[in-house]
mmCIF file of N, CA and C in Angstrom:
data_model
loop_
_atom_site.group_PDB
_atom_site.id
_atom_site.type_symbol
_atom_site.label_atom_id
_atom_site.label_comp_id
_atom_site.label_asym_id
_atom_site.label_seq_id
_atom_site.Cartn_x
_atom_site.Cartn_y
_atom_site.Cartn_z
ATOM 1 N N UNK A 1 -9.307 45.424 31.190
ATOM 2 C CA UNK A 1 -8.063 45.000 30.609
ATOM 3 C C UNK A 1 -7.370 46.219 30.002
ATOM 4 N N UNK A 2 -6.118 46.304 30.318
ATOM 5 C CA UNK A 2 -5.358 47.438 29.840
ATOM 6 C C UNK A 2 -4.601 47.067 28.575
ATOM 7 N N UNK A 3 -4.029 48.097 27.954
ATOM 8 C CA UNK A 3 -3.307 47.895 26.709
ATOM 9 C C UNK A 3 -2.118 46.956 26.899
ATOM 10 N N UNK A 4 -1.437 47.061 27.991
ATOM 11 C CA UNK A 4 -0.283 46.203 28.283
ATOM 12 C C UNK A 4 -0.690 44.740 28.411
ATOM 13 N N UNK A 5 -1.875 44.508 28.988
ATOM 14 C CA UNK A 5 -2.366 43.137 29.114
ATOM 15 C C UNK A 5 -2.673 42.540 27.735
ATOM 16 N N UNK A 6 -3.238 43.317 26.838
ATOM 17 C CA UNK A 6 -3.559 42.854 25.488
ATOM 18 C C UNK A 6 -2.272 42.518 24.730
ATOM 19 N N UNK A 7 -1.288 43.366 24.860
ATOM 20 C CA UNK A 7 -0.006 43.132 24.189
ATOM 21 C C UNK A 7 0.641 41.870 24.750
ATOM 22 N N UNK A 8 0.605 41.711 26.045
ATOM 23 C CA UNK A 8 1.193 40.515 26.666
ATOM 24 C C UNK A 8 0.451 39.265 26.210
ATOM 25 N N UNK A 9 -0.876 39.355 26.134
ATOM 26 C CA UNK A 9 -1.671 38.218 25.669
ATOM 27 C C UNK A 9 -1.321 37.873 24.230
ATOM 28 N N UNK A 10 -1.176 38.870 23.383
ATOM 29 C CA UNK A 10 -0.788 38.643 21.999
ATOM 30 C C UNK A 10 0.587 37.985 21.921
ATOM 31 N N UNK A 11 1.503 38.441 22.706
ATOM 32 C CA UNK A 11 2.857 37.873 22.686
ATOM 33 C C UNK A 11 2.831 36.434 23.182
ATOM 34 N N UNK A 12 2.108 36.175 24.231
ATOM 35 C CA UNK A 12 2.089 34.843 24.835
ATOM 36 C C UNK A 12 1.290 33.855 23.994
ATOM 37 N N UNK A 13 0.217 34.276 23.359
ATOM 38 C CA UNK A 13 -0.666 33.347 22.653
ATOM 39 C C UNK A 13 -0.465 33.408 21.135
ATOM 40 N N UNK A 14 -0.478 34.584 20.574
ATOM 41 C CA UNK A 14 -0.502 34.723 19.121
ATOM 42 C C UNK A 14 0.823 34.314 18.467
ATOM 43 N N UNK A 15 1.928 34.748 18.986
ATOM 44 C CA UNK A 15 3.222 34.440 18.363
ATOM 45 C C UNK A 15 3.509 32.936 18.384
ATOM 46 N N UNK A 16 3.339 32.225 19.508
ATOM 47 C CA UNK A 16 3.547 30.772 19.469
ATOM 48 C C UNK A 16 2.559 30.055 18.546
ATOM 49 N N UNK A 17 1.323 30.545 18.478
ATOM 50 C CA UNK A 17 0.337 29.928 17.599
ATOM 51 C C UNK A 17 0.745 30.085 16.139
ATOM 52 N N UNK A 18 1.175 31.265 15.755
ATOM 53 C CA UNK A 18 1.626 31.508 14.382
ATOM 54 C C UNK A 18 2.865 30.661 14.088
ATOM 55 N N UNK A 19 3.782 30.610 15.025
ATOM 56 C CA UNK A 19 5.006 29.824 14.830
ATOM 57 C C UNK A 19 4.671 28.331 14.672
ATOM 58 N N UNK A 20 3.803 27.803 15.514
ATOM 59 C CA UNK A 20 3.432 26.394 15.430
ATOM 60 C C UNK A 20 2.695 26.079 14.131
ATOM 61 N N UNK A 21 1.821 26.979 13.698
ATOM 62 C CA UNK A 21 1.109 26.732 12.443
ATOM 63 C C UNK A 21 2.084 26.781 11.256
ATOM 64 N N UNK A 22 3.054 27.681 11.290
ATOM 65 C CA UNK A 22 4.075 27.744 10.242
ATOM 66 C C UNK A 22 4.900 26.454 10.212
ATOM 67 N N UNK A 23 5.306 25.973 11.365
ATOM 68 C CA UNK A 23 6.098 24.743 11.439
ATOM 69 C C UNK A 23 5.269 23.533 10.984
ATOM 70 N N UNK A 24 3.990 23.497 11.342
ATOM 71 C CA UNK A 24 3.128 22.395 10.903
ATOM 72 C C UNK A 24 2.979 22.412 9.385
ATOM 73 N N UNK A 25 2.818 23.600 8.801
ATOM 74 C CA UNK A 25 2.698 23.714 7.351
ATOM 75 C C UNK A 25 3.967 23.204 6.667
ATOM 76 N N UNK A 26 5.127 23.590 7.173
ATOM 77 C CA UNK A 26 6.400 23.129 6.594
ATOM 78 C C UNK A 26 6.568 21.622 6.756
ATOM 79 N N UNK A 27 6.188 21.088 7.917
ATOM 80 C CA UNK A 27 6.311 19.651 8.163
ATOM 81 C C UNK A 27 5.434 18.863 7.193
ATOM 82 N N UNK A 28 4.192 19.303 7.018
ATOM 83 C CA UNK A 28 3.298 18.566 6.127
ATOM 84 C C UNK A 28 3.715 18.694 4.666
ATOM 85 N N UNK A 29 4.283 19.816 4.285
ATOM 86 C CA UNK A 29 4.812 19.962 2.924
ATOM 87 C C UNK A 29 5.992 19.011 2.722
ATOM 88 N N UNK A 30 6.847 18.906 3.726
ATOM 89 C CA UNK A 30 7.972 17.966 3.659
ATOM 90 C C UNK A 30 7.487 16.532 3.546
ATOM 91 N N UNK A 31 6.512 16.156 4.364
ATOM 92 C CA UNK A 31 5.968 14.786 4.322
ATOM 93 C C UNK A 31 5.323 14.495 2.960
ATOM 94 N N UNK A 32 4.672 15.492 2.370
ATOM 95 C CA UNK A 32 4.056 15.297 1.057
ATOM 96 C C UNK A 32 5.131 15.040 -0.008
ATOM 97 N N UNK A 33 6.209 15.806 0.028
ATOM 98 C CA UNK A 33 7.313 15.573 -0.921
ATOM 99 C C UNK A 33 7.939 14.209 -0.685
ATOM 100 N N UNK A 34 8.081 13.818 0.569
ATOM 101 C CA UNK A 34 8.659 12.516 0.897
ATOM 102 C C UNK A 34 7.765 11.382 0.390
ATOM 103 N N UNK A 35 6.468 11.503 0.573
ATOM 104 C CA UNK A 35 5.543 10.480 0.081
ATOM 105 C C UNK A 35 5.522 10.418 -1.439
ATOM 106 N N UNK A 36 5.648 11.563 -2.112
ATOM 107 C CA UNK A 36 5.720 11.575 -3.570
ATOM 108 C C UNK A 36 6.961 10.822 -4.057
ATOM 109 N N UNK A 37 8.084 11.048 -3.374
ATOM 110 C CA UNK A 37 9.316 10.352 -3.749
ATOM 111 C C UNK A 37 9.181 8.849 -3.526
ATOM 112 N N UNK A 38 8.577 8.444 -2.415
ATOM 113 C CA UNK A 38 8.377 7.021 -2.140
ATOM 114 C C UNK A 38 7.422 6.393 -3.152
ATOM 115 N N UNK A 39 6.405 7.130 -3.557
ATOM 116 C CA UNK A 39 5.452 6.630 -4.544
ATOM 117 C C UNK A 39 6.140 6.406 -5.885
ATOM 118 N N UNK A 40 6.984 7.354 -6.279
ATOM 119 C CA UNK A 40 7.722 7.221 -7.530
ATOM 120 C C UNK A 40 8.643 6.013 -7.482
ATOM 121 N N UNK A 41 9.332 5.827 -6.369
ATOM 122 C CA UNK A 41 10.230 4.684 -6.216
ATOM 123 C C UNK A 41 9.450 3.373 -6.255
ATOM 124 N N UNK A 42 8.300 3.341 -5.600
ATOM 125 C CA UNK A 42 7.476 2.129 -5.604
ATOM 126 C C UNK A 42 6.973 1.817 -7.006
ATOM 127 N N UNK A 43 6.609 2.842 -7.761
ATOM 128 C CA UNK A 43 6.144 2.622 -9.134
ATOM 129 C C UNK A 43 7.270 2.076 -10.006
ATOM 130 N N UNK A 44 8.483 2.583 -9.818
ATOM 131 C CA UNK A 44 9.625 2.081 -10.586
ATOM 132 C C UNK A 44 9.905 0.624 -10.249
ATOM 133 N N UNK A 45 9.849 0.286 -8.961
ATOM 134 C CA UNK A 45 10.066 -1.103 -8.557
ATOM 135 C C UNK A 45 8.976 -2.013 -9.111
ATOM 136 N N UNK A 46 7.741 -1.548 -9.109
ATOM 137 C CA UNK A 46 6.651 -2.348 -9.654
ATOM 138 C C UNK A 46 6.855 -2.607 -11.143
ATOM 139 N N UNK A 47 7.346 -1.610 -11.850
ATOM 140 C CA UNK A 47 7.625 -1.794 -13.282
ATOM 141 C C UNK A 47 8.747 -2.805 -13.491
ATOM 142 N N UNK A 48 9.768 -2.746 -12.644
ATOM 143 C CA UNK A 48 10.862 -3.715 -12.745
ATOM 144 C C UNK A 48 10.353 -5.129 -12.460
ATOM 145 N N UNK A 49 9.526 -5.271 -11.438
ATOM 146 C CA UNK A 49 8.974 -6.589 -11.110
ATOM 147 C C UNK A 49 8.086 -7.104 -12.231
ATOM 148 N N UNK A 50 7.321 -6.209 -12.844
ATOM 149 C CA UNK A 50 6.451 -6.617 -13.946
ATOM 150 C C UNK A 50 7.288 -7.105 -15.128
ATOM 151 N N UNK A 51 8.382 -6.416 -15.408
ATOM 152 C CA UNK A 51 9.262 -6.828 -16.501
ATOM 153 C C UNK A 51 9.884 -8.185 -16.205
ATOM 154 N N UNK A 52 10.381 -8.349 -14.990
ATOM 155 C CA UNK A 52 10.987 -9.631 -14.609
ATOM 156 C C UNK A 52 9.939 -10.744 -14.649
ATOM 157 N N UNK A 53 8.736 -10.441 -14.205
ATOM 158 C CA UNK A 53 7.665 -11.429 -14.213
ATOM 159 C C UNK A 53 7.314 -11.831 -15.644
ATOM 160 N N UNK A 54 7.277 -10.863 -16.541
ATOM 161 C CA UNK A 54 6.974 -11.166 -17.946
ATOM 162 C C UNK A 54 8.055 -12.048 -18.554
ATOM 163 N N UNK A 55 9.312 -11.770 -18.212
ATOM 164 C CA UNK A 55 10.410 -12.600 -18.716
ATOM 165 C C UNK A 55 10.299 -14.029 -18.194
ATOM 166 N N UNK A 56 9.982 -14.174 -16.925
ATOM 167 C CA UNK A 56 9.831 -15.517 -16.351
ATOM 168 C C UNK A 56 8.649 -16.257 -16.967
ATOM 169 N N UNK A 57 7.554 -15.546 -17.210
ATOM 170 C CA UNK A 57 6.395 -16.181 -17.841
ATOM 171 C C UNK A 57 6.745 -16.668 -19.243
ATOM 172 N N UNK A 58 7.529 -15.873 -19.980
ATOM 173 C CA UNK A 58 7.937 -16.284 -21.321
ATOM 174 C C UNK A 58 8.798 -17.540 -21.260
ATOM 175 N N UNK A 59 9.694 -17.595 -20.289
ATOM 176 C CA UNK A 59 10.548 -18.779 -20.140
ATOM 177 C C UNK A 59 9.720 -20.009 -19.771
ATOM 178 N N UNK A 60 8.740 -19.839 -18.908
ATOM 179 C CA UNK A 60 7.882 -20.967 -18.520
ATOM 180 C C UNK A 60 7.067 -21.442 -19.720
ATOM 181 N N UNK A 61 6.589 -20.486 -20.533
ATOM 182 C CA UNK A 61 5.857 -20.880 -21.743
ATOM 183 C C UNK A 61 6.730 -21.727 -22.660
ATOM 184 N N UNK A 62 7.997 -21.345 -22.819
ATOM 185 C CA UNK A 62 8.911 -22.124 -23.656
ATOM 186 C C UNK A 62 9.097 -23.521 -23.073
ATOM 187 N N UNK A 63 9.287 -23.601 -21.761
ATOM 188 C CA UNK A 63 9.456 -24.905 -21.120
ATOM 189 C C UNK A 63 8.198 -25.758 -21.259
ATOM 190 N N UNK A 64 7.043 -25.151 -21.093
ATOM 191 C CA UNK A 64 5.792 -25.899 -21.271
ATOM 192 C C UNK A 64 5.668 -26.408 -22.701
ATOM 193 N N UNK A 65 6.074 -25.591 -23.651
ATOM 194 C CA UNK A 65 6.008 -26.002 -25.047
ATOM 195 C C UNK A 65 6.938 -27.179 -25.311
ATOM 196 N N UNK A 66 8.139 -27.127 -24.731
ATOM 197 C CA UNK A 66 9.092 -28.229 -24.906
ATOM 198 C C UNK A 66 8.509 -29.516 -24.331
ATOM 199 N N UNK A 67 7.937 -29.429 -23.156
ATOM 200 C CA UNK A 67 7.408 -30.620 -22.493
ATOM 201 C C UNK A 67 6.173 -31.151 -23.212
ATOM 202 N N UNK A 68 5.280 -30.282 -23.640
ATOM 203 C CA UNK A 68 4.032 -30.748 -24.230
ATOM 204 C C UNK A 68 4.127 -31.023 -25.725
ATOM 205 N N UNK A 69 5.078 -30.426 -26.403
ATOM 206 C CA UNK A 69 5.189 -30.618 -27.849
ATOM 207 C C UNK A 69 6.196 -31.703 -28.205
ATOM 208 N N UNK A 70 6.158 -32.799 -27.519
ATOM 209 C CA UNK A 70 7.004 -33.929 -27.877
ATOM 210 C C UNK A 70 8.390 -33.872 -27.274
ATOM 211 N N UNK A 71 8.553 -33.149 -26.227
ATOM 212 C CA UNK A 71 9.855 -33.101 -25.573
ATOM 213 C C UNK A 71 10.265 -34.480 -25.085
ATOM 214 N N UNK A 72 9.314 -35.241 -24.592
ATOM 215 C CA UNK A 72 9.612 -36.594 -24.133
ATOM 216 C C UNK A 72 9.956 -37.493 -25.315
ATOM 217 N N UNK A 73 9.246 -37.289 -26.403
ATOM 218 C CA UNK A 73 9.545 -38.074 -27.596
ATOM 219 C C UNK A 73 10.935 -37.731 -28.120
ATOM 220 N N UNK A 74 11.274 -36.482 -28.078
ATOM 221 C CA UNK A 74 12.600 -36.062 -28.538
ATOM 222 C C UNK A 74 13.677 -36.696 -27.670
ATOM 223 N N UNK A 75 13.486 -36.709 -26.362
ATOM 224 C CA UNK A 75 14.472 -37.319 -25.473
ATOM 225 C C UNK A 75 14.597 -38.813 -25.761
ATOM 226 N N UNK A 76 13.477 -39.485 -26.005
ATOM 227 C CA UNK A 76 13.521 -40.920 -26.324
ATOM 228 C C UNK A 76 14.251 -41.158 -27.641
ATOM 229 N N UNK A 77 14.031 -40.306 -28.612
ATOM 230 C CA UNK A 77 14.729 -40.442 -29.887
ATOM 231 C C UNK A 77 16.228 -40.237 -29.727
ATOM 232 N N UNK A 78 16.618 -39.297 -28.896
ATOM 233 C CA UNK A 78 18.048 -39.062 -28.656
ATOM 234 C C UNK A 78 18.655 -40.277 -27.976
ATOM 235 N N UNK A 79 17.976 -40.819 -26.987
ATOM 236 C CA UNK A 79 18.488 -42.010 -26.308
ATOM 237 C C UNK A 79 18.558 -43.200 -27.261
ATOM 238 N N UNK A 80 17.601 -43.324 -28.161
ATOM 239 C CA UNK A 80 17.621 -44.410 -29.138
ATOM 240 C C UNK A 80 18.828 -44.275 -30.062
ATOM 241 N N UNK A 81 19.202 -43.066 -30.374
ATOM 242 C CA UNK A 81 20.380 -42.856 -31.217
ATOM 243 C C UNK A 81 21.669 -43.201 -30.479
ATOM 244 N N UNK A 82 21.672 -43.042 -29.177
ATOM 245 C CA UNK A 82 22.868 -43.350 -28.384
ATOM 246 C C UNK A 82 23.061 -44.860 -28.210
ATOM 247 N N UNK A 83 21.998 -45.618 -28.202
ATOM 248 C CA UNK A 83 22.094 -47.075 -27.987
ATOM 249 C C UNK A 83 22.856 -47.712 -29.159
ATOM 250 N N UNK A 84 23.758 -48.651 -28.868
ATOM 251 C CA UNK A 84 24.506 -49.295 -29.958
ATOM 252 C C UNK A 84 23.572 -50.148 -30.806
ATOM 253 N N UNK A 85 23.772 -50.080 -32.094
ATOM 254 C CA UNK A 85 22.936 -50.846 -33.012
ATOM 255 C C UNK A 85 23.642 -52.148 -33.369
ATOM 256 N N UNK A 86 22.859 -53.156 -33.476
ATOM 257 C CA UNK A 86 23.401 -54.462 -33.879
ATOM 258 C C UNK A 86 23.352 -54.576 -35.400
ATOM 259 N N UNK A 87 24.447 -55.059 -35.961
ATOM 260 C CA UNK A 87 24.461 -55.326 -37.398
ATOM 261 C C UNK A 87 24.450 -56.831 -37.610
ATOM 262 N N UNK A 88 24.439 -57.284 -38.797
ATOM 263 C CA UNK A 88 24.302 -58.687 -39.128
ATOM 264 C C UNK A 88 25.456 -59.522 -38.551
ATOM 265 N N UNK A 89 26.656 -59.045 -38.537
ATOM 266 C CA UNK A 89 27.793 -59.837 -38.100
ATOM 267 C C UNK A 89 28.112 -59.716 -36.620
ATOM 268 N N UNK A 90 27.378 -58.880 -35.825
ATOM 269 C CA UNK A 90 27.675 -58.666 -34.408
ATOM 270 C C UNK A 90 27.164 -59.822 -33.580
ATOM 271 N N UNK A 91 27.882 -60.119 -32.496
ATOM 272 C CA UNK A 91 27.467 -61.167 -31.564
ATOM 273 C C UNK A 91 26.653 -60.526 -30.429
ATOM 274 N N UNK A 92 25.637 -61.199 -29.990
ATOM 275 C CA UNK A 92 24.840 -60.729 -28.856
ATOM 276 C C UNK A 92 25.424 -61.344 -27.595
ATOM 277 N N UNK A 93 25.703 -60.571 -26.621
ATOM 278 C CA UNK A 93 26.302 -61.090 -25.390
ATOM 279 C C UNK A 93 25.299 -61.232 -24.297
#
């Protein structure tokens, strides 16, 4: 093998190999930054969902309290107040 053959081999093999490895390194660095950004966005969305979920749970607790702590009795009392009351001089129809 002569010197010219070695140089040609280096040009044909080494330069494309170095170029491809450089491009692969840049691509994977880009993908890593992209995944970091997506992870941050997903964490923010999860926090928003957790906050909304906590608010809904609090509202359900209030509704459960209304229903179980005499909510039905309260409704019956309100309806009883709405019904007309008979006094001594009223006629029953």
